[in-house]
Each structure stands twice: as C-alpha cells, then as structure tokens.
JSON list of C-alpha atoms in Angstrom, two decimals:
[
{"chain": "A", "resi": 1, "resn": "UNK", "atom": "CA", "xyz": [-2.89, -73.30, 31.17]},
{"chain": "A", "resi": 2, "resn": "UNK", "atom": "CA", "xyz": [-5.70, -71.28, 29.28]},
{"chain": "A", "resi": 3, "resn": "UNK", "atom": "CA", "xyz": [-5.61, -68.71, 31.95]},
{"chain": "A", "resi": 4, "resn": "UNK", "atom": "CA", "xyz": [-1.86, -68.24, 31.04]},
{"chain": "A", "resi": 5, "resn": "UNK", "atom": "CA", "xyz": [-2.66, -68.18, 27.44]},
{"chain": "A", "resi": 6, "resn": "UNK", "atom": "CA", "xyz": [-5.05, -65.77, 27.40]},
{"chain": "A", "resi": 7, "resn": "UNK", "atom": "CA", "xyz": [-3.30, -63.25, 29.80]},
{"chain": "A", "resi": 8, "resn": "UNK", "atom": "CA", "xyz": [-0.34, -63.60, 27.52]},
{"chain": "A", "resi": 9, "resn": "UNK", "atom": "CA", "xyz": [-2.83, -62.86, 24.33]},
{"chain": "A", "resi": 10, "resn": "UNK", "atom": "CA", "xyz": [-4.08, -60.14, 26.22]},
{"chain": "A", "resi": 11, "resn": "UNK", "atom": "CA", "xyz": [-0.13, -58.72, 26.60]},
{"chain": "A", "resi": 12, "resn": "UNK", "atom": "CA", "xyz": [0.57, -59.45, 22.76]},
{"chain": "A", "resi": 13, "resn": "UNK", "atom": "CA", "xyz": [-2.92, -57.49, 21.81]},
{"chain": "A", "resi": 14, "resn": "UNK", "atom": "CA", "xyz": [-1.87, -54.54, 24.43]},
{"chain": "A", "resi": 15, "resn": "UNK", "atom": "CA", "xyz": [1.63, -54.94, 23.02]},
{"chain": "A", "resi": 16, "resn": "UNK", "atom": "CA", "xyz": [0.60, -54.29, 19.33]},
{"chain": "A", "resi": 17, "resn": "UNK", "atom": "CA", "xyz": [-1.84, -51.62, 19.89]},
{"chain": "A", "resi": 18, "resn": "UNK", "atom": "CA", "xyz": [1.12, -49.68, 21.13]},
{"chain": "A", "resi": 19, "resn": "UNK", "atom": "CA", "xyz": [3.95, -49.95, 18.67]},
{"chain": "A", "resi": 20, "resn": "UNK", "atom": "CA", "xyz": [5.65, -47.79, 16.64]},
{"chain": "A", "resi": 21, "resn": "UNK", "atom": "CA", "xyz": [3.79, -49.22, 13.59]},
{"chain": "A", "resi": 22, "resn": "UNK", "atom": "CA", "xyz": [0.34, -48.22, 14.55]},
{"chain": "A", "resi": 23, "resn": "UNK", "atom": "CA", "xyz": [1.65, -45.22, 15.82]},
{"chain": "A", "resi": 24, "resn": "UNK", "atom": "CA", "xyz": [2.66, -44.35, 11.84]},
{"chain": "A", "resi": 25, "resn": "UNK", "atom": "CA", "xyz": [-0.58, -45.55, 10.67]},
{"chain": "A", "resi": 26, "resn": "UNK", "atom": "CA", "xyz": [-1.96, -42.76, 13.00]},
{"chain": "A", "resi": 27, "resn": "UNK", "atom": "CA", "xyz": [0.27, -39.83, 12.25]},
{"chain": "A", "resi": 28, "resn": "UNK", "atom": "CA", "xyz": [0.42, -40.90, 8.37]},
{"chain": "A", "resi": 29, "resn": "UNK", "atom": "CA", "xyz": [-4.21, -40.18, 9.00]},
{"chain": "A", "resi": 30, "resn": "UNK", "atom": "CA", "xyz": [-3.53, -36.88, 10.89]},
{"chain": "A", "resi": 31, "resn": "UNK", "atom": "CA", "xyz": [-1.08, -35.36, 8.25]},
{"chain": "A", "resi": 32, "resn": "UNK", "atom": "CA", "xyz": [-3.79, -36.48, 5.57]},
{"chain": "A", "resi": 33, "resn": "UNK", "atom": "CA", "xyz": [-6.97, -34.46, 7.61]},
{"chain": "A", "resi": 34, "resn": "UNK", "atom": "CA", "xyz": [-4.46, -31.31, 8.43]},
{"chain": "A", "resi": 35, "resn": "UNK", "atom": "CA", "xyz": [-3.79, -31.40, 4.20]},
{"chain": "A", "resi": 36, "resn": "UNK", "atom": "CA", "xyz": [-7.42, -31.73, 3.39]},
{"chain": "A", "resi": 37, "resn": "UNK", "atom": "CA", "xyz": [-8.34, -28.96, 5.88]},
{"chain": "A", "resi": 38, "resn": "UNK", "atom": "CA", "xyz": [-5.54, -26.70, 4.64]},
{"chain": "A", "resi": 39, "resn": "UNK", "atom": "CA", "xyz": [-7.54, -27.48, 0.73]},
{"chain": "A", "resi": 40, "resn": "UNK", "atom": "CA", "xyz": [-10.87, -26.85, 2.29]},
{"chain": "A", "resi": 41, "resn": "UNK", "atom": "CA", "xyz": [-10.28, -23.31, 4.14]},
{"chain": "A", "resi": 42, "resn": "UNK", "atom": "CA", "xyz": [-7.96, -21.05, 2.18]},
{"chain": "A", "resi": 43, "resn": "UNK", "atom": "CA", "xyz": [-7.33, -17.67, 3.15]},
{"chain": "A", "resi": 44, "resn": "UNK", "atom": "CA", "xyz": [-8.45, -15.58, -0.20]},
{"chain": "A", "resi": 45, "resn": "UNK", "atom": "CA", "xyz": [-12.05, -16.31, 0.83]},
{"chain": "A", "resi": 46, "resn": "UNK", "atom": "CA", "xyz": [-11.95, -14.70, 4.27]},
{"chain": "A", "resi": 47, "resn": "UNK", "atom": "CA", "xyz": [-9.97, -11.19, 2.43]},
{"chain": "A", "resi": 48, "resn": "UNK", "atom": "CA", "xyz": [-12.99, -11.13, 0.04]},
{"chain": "A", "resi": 49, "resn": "UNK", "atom": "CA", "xyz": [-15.15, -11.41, 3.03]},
{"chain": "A", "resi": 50, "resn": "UNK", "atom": "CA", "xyz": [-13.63, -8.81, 4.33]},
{"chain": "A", "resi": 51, "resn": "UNK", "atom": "CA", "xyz": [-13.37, -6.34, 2.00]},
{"chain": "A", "resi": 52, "resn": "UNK", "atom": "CA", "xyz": [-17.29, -6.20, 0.89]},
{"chain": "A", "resi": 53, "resn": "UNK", "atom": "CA", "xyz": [-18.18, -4.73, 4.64]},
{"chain": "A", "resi": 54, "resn": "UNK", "atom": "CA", "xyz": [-18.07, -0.80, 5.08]},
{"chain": "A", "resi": 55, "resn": "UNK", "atom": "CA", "xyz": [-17.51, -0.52, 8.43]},
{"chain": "A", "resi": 56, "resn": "UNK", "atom": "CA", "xyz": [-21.01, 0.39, 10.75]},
{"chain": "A", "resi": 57, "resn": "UNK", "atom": "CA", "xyz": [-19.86, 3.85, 12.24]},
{"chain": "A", "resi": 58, "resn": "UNK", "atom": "CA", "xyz": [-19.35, 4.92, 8.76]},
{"chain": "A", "resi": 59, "resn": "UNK", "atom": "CA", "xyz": [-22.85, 6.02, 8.36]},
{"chain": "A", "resi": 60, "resn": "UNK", "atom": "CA", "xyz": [-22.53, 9.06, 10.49]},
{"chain": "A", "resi": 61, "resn": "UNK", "atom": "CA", "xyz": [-18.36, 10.83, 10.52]},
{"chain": "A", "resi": 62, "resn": "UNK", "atom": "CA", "xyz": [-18.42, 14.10, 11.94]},
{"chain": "A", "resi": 63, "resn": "UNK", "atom": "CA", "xyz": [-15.44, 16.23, 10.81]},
{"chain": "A", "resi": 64, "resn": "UNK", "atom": "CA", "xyz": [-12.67, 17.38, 13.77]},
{"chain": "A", "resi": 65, "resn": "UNK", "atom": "CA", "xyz": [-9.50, 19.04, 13.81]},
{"chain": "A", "resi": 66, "resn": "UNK", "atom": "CA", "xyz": [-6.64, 18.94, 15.34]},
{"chain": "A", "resi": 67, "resn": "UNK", "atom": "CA", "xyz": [-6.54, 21.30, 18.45]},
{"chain": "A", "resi": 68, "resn": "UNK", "atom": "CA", "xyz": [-3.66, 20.83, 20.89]},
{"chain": "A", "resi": 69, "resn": "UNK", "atom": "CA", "xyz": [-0.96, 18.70, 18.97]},
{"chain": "A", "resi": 70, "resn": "UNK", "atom": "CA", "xyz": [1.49, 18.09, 21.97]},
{"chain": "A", "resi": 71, "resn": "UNK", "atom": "CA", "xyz": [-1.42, 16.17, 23.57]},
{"chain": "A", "resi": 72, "resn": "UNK", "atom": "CA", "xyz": [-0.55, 12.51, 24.19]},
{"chain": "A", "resi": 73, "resn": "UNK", "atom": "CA", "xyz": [-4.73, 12.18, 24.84]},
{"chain": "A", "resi": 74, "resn": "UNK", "atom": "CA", "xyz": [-6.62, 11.56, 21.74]},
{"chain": "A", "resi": 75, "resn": "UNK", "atom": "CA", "xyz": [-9.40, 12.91, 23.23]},
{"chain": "A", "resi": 76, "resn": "UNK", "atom": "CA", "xyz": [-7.97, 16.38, 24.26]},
{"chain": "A", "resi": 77, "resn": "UNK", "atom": "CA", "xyz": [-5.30, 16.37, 20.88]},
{"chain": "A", "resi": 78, "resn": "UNK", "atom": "CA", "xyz": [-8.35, 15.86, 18.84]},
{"chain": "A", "resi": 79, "resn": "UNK", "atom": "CA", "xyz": [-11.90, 17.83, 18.78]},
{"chain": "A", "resi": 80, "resn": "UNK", "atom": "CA", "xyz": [-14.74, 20.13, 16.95]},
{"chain": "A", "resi": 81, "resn": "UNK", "atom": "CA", "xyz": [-13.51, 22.63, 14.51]},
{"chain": "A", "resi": 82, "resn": "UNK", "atom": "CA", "xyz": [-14.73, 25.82, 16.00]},
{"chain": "A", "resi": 83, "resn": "UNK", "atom": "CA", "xyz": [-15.12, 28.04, 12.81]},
{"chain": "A", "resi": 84, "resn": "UNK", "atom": "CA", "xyz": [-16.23, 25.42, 10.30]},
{"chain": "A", "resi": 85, "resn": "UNK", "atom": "CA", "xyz": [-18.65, 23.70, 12.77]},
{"chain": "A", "resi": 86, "resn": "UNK", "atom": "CA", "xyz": [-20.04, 27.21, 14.63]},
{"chain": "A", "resi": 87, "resn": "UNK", "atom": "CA", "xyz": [-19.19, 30.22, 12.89]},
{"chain": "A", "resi": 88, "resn": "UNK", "atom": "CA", "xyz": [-18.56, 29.82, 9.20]},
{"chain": "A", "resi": 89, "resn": "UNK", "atom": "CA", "xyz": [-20.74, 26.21, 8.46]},
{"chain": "A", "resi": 90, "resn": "UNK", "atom": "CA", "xyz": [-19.04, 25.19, 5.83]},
{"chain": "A", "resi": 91, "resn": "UNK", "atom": "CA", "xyz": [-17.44, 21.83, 6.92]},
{"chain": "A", "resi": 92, "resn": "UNK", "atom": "CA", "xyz": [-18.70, 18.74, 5.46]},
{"chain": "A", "resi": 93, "resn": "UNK", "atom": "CA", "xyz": [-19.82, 15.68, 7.36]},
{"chain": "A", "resi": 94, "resn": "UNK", "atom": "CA", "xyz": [-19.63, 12.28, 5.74]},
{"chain": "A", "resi": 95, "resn": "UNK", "atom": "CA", "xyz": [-21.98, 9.38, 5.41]},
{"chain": "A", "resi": 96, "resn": "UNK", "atom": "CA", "xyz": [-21.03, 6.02, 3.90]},
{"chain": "A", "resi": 97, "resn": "UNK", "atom": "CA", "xyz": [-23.26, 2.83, 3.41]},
{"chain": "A", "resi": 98, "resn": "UNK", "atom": "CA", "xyz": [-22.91, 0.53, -0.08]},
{"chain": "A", "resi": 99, "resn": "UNK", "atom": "CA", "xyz": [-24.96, 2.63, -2.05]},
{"chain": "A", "resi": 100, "resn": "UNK", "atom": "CA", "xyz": [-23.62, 5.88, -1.56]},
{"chain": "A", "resi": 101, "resn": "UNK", "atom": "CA", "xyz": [-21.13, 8.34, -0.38]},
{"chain": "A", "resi": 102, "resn": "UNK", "atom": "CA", "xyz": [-23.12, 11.39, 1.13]},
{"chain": "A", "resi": 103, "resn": "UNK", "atom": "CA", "xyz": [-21.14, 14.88, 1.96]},
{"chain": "A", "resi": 104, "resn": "UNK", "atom": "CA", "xyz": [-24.02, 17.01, 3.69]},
{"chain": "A", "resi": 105, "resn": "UNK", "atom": "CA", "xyz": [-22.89, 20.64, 5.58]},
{"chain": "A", "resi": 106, "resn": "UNK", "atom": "CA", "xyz": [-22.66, 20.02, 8.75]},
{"chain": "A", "resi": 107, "resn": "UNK", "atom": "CA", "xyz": [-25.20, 22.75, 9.81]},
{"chain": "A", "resi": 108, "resn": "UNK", "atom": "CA", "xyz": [-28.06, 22.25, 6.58]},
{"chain": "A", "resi": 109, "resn": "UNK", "atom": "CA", "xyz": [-28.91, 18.77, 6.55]},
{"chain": "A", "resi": 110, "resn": "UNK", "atom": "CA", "xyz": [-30.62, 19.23, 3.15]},
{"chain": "A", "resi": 111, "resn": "UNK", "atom": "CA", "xyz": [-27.51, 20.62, 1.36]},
{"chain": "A", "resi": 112, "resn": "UNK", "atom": "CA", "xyz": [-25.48, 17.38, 0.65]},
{"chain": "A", "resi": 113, "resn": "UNK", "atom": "CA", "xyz": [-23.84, 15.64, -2.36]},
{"chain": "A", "resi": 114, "resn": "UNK", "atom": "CA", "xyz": [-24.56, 12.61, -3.38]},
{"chain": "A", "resi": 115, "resn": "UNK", "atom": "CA", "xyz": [-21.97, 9.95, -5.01]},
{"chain": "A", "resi": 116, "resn": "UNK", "atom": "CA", "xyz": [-23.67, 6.67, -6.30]},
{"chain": "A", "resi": 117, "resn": "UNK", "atom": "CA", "xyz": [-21.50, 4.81, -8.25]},
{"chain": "A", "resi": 118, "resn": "UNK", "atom": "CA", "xyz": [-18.36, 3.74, -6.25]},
{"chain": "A", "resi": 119, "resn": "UNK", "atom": "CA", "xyz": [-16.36, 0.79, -5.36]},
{"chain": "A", "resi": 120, "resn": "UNK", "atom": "CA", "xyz": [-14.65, 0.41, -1.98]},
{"chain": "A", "resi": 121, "resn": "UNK", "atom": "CA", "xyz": [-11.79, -2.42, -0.24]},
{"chain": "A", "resi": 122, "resn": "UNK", "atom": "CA", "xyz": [-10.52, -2.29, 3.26]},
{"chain": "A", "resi": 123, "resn": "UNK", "atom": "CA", "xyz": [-6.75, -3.15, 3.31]},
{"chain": "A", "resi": 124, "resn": "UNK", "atom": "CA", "xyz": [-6.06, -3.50, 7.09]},
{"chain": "A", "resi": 125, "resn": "UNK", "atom": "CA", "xyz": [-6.55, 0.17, 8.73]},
{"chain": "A", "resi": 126, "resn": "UNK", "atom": "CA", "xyz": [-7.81, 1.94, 5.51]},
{"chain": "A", "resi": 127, "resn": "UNK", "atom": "CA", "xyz": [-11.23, 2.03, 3.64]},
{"chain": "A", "resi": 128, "resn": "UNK", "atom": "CA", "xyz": [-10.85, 2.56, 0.06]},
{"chain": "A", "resi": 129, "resn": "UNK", "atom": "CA", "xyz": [-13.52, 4.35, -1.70]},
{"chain": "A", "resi": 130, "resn": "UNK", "atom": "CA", "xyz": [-12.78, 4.85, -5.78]},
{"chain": "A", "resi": 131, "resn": "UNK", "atom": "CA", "xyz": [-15.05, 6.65, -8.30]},
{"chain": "A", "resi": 132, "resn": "UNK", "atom": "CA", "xyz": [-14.20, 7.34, -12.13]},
{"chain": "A", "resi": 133, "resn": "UNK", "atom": "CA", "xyz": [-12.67, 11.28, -11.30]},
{"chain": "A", "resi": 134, "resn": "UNK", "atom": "CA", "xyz": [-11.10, 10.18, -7.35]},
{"chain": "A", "resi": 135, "resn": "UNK", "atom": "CA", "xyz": [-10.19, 7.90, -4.62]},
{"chain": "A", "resi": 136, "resn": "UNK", "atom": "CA", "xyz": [-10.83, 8.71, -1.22]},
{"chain": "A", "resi": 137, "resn": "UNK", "atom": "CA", "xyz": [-9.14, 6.86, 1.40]},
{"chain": "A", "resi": 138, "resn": "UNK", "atom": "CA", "xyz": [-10.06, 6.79, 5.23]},
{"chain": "A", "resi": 139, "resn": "UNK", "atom": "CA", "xyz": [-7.28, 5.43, 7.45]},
{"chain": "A", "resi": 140, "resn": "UNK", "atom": "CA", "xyz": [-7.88, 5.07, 11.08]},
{"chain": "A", "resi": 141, "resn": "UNK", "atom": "CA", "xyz": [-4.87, 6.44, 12.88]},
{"chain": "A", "resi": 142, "resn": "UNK", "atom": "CA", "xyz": [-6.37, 6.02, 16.41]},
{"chain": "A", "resi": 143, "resn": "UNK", "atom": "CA", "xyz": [-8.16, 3.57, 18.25]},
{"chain": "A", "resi": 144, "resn": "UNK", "atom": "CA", "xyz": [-10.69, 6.67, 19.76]},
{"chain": "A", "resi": 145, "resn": "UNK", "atom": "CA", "xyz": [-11.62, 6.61, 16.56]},
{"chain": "A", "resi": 146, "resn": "UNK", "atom": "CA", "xyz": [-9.79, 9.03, 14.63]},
{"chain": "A", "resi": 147, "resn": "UNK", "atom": "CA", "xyz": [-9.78, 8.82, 10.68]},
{"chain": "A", "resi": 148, "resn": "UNK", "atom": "CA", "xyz": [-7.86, 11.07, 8.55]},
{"chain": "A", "resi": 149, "resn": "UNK", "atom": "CA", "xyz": [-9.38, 11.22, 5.07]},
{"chain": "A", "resi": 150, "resn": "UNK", "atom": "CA", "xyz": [-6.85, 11.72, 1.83]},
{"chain": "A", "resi": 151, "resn": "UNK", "atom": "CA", "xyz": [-8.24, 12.54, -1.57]},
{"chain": "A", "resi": 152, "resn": "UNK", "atom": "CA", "xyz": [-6.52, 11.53, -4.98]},
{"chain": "A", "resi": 153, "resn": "UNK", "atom": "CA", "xyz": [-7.53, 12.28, -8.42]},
{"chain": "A", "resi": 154, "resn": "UNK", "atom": "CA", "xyz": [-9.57, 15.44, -9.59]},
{"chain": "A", "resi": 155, "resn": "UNK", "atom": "CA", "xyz": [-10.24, 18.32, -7.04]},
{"chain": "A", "resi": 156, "resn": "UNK", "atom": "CA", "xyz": [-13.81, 17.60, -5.36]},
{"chain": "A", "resi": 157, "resn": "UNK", "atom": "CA", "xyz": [-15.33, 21.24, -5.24]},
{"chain": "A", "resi": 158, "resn": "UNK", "atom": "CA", "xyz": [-18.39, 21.50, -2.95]},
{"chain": "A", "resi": 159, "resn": "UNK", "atom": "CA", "xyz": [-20.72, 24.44, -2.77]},
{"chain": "A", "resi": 160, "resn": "UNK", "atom": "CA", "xyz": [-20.86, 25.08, 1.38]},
{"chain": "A", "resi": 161, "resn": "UNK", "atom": "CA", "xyz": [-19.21, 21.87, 2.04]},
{"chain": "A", "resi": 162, "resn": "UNK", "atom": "CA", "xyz": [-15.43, 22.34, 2.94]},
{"chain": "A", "resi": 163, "resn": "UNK", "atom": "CA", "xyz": [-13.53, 18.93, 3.33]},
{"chain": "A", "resi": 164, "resn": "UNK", "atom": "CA", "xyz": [-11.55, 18.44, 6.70]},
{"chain": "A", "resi": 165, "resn": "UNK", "atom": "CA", "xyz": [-8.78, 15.95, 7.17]},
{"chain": "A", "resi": 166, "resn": "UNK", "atom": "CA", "xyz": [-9.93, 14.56, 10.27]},
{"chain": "A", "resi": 167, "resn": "UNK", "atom": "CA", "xyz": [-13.19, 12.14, 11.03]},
{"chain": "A", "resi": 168, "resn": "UNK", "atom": "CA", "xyz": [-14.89, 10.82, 14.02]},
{"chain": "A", "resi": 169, "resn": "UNK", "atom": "CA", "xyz": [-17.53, 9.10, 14.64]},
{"chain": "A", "resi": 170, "resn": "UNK", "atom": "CA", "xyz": [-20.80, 10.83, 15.82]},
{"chain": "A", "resi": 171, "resn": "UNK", "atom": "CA", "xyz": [-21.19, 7.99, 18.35]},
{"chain": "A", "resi": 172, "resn": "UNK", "atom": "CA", "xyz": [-17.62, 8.82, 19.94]},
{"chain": "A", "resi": 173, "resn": "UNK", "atom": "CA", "xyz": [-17.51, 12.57, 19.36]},
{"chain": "A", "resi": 174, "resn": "UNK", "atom": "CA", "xyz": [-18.94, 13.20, 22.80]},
{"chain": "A", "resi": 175, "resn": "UNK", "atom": "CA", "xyz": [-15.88, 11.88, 24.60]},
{"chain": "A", "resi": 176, "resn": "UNK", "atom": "CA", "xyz": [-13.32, 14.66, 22.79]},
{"chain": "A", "resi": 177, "resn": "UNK", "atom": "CA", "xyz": [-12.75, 17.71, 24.89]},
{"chain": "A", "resi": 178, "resn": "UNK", "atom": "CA", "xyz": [-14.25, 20.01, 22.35]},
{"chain": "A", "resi": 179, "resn": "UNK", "atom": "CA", "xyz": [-17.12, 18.60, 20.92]},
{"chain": "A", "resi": 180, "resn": "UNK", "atom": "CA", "xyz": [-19.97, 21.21, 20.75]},
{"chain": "A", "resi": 181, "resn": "UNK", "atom": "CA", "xyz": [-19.86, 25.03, 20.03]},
{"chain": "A", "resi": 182, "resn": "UNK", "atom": "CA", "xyz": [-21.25, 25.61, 23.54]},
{"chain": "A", "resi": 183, "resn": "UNK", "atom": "CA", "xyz": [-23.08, 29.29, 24.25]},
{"chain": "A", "resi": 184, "resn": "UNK", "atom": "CA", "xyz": [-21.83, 30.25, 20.88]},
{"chain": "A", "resi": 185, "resn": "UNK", "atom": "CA", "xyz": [-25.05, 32.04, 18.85]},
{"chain": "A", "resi": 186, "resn": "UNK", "atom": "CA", "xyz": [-23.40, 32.90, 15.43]}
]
C-alpha cells in the first residue's frame, strides 16, 4: 500500500509541476525580465555611440571625378581627375580625424588648411561636419567607396586647393580604372 501511495504522490507532484498555473507563474517572470531589459538597454545610448566615431578611412580622401557616367561599374564610372590631379594641381584632398579637418593640394603636401574647431554626427550614410561659417556633409553613395561632398553656408575659398564633389578613399583608389596620371610629366 505505500508503494501505491507514493507512486500516486509522485503523479500528483508531476501533475502540478505541469499545470496551467505554474505555467502563469512562469510567463508572468519572463514578461517581468523582457520589461526590465527593455529599461536597462535603450536605444538613444547606442545613436550617441554612434555618432562620436569619424569613420577610419576618413584620414586620407583622395578627390575623383566622374569619368564615364553610363558605367554601371563604380570602378570604371568613377576615377582620378586628370587636370586637377596631373596638369593643373589644384584639387584638394581631405583629411578628417576629431581634431581637425585638413584640405592639403593634392600635389604640395605642405600647402593645406587647417579647420580646428568643428562638430560632426553621422546620420546613417552621411558624416556631418559643422563649423561657425559652413557645414560640410559627406554622403557615401557607393559601397566602393564613393563619397560626394556638399558644402552649405559661406563660400570656402582656398588658395591652390579647388574642392571636387567626389571622394575616395586612398586605400581603395587603386581599384578605379583611372587612378594615377601615368607617363604624364607636366
């Protein structure tokens, strides 16, 4: 007769474990943790995150231009300025880090222009860069990567340093079509 008993307290205790009331209890817990981690981890934290990085390749964009527009290729559509780059050197590369925004011709290293005090945010594809007289925005419109730079606010005039529209970076400049002024000896 124990035996019985006890195999039958067993059942009840098996029973109970697995009834819709301590099933409840459990899913009443899990919608309390899910709460508490929704309180814990909000998204505003991660956008600020976010936005206080200038991207890496940043440091070193080498000005391009558009050379074949029917191209579908990125890397044939888009390449070296010729004349600003080889013949005339007046295009302007551009450097970026948290400190400062550096436009430097692209064939005198030494003649550059130096912007200090700037803030910047990224919103998704675009890098904003604002200073008291302009804001400069960088928006990558290609994966290769291609930016093309838009400037608001007063006219930036730059001795030797022409702005171009389109940016690469140094890194992926050798895989455009055009990307050197070959044999040329201007």
């Amino acid at each position: 007769m124990k035996n019985v008993i006890t195999s039958f307290s067993i059942v009840i205790i098996l029973l109970a474990s697995c009834s819709p009331a301590t099933e409840k209890k459990g899913s009443k817990v899990d919608s309390v943790k899910v709460t508490a981690k929704e309180i814990s981890t909000p998204d505003p934290v991660k956008d600020v995150a976010e936005i206080a990085e200038i991207p890496g390749d940043f440091s070193t964009l080498v000005p391009i231009d558009v050379l074949n527009n029917k191209s579908t290729d990125v890397y044939e559509k888009y390449g070296l300025e010729f004349s600003g780059n080889c013949y005339s050197c007046d295009l302007a590369s551009l450097s970026i880090t948290k400190e400062k925004i550096i436009w430097t011709n692209v064939c005198d290293e030494k003649d550059t222009f130096e912007i200090k005090d700037f803030s910047f945010t990224n919103e998704k594809n675009k890098t904003i860069l604002k200073t008291s007289e302009r804001t400069y925005i960088l928006t990558q419109i290609d994966k290769a990567p291609v930016y093309e730079l838009s400037v608001e606010g007063k006219k930036l005039e730059l001795k030797n340093k022409r702005l171009s529209k389109y940016f690469t970076t140094k890194k992926a400049l050798p895989l455009f079509a055009e990307h050197d002024c070959g044999g040329f000896e201007g």
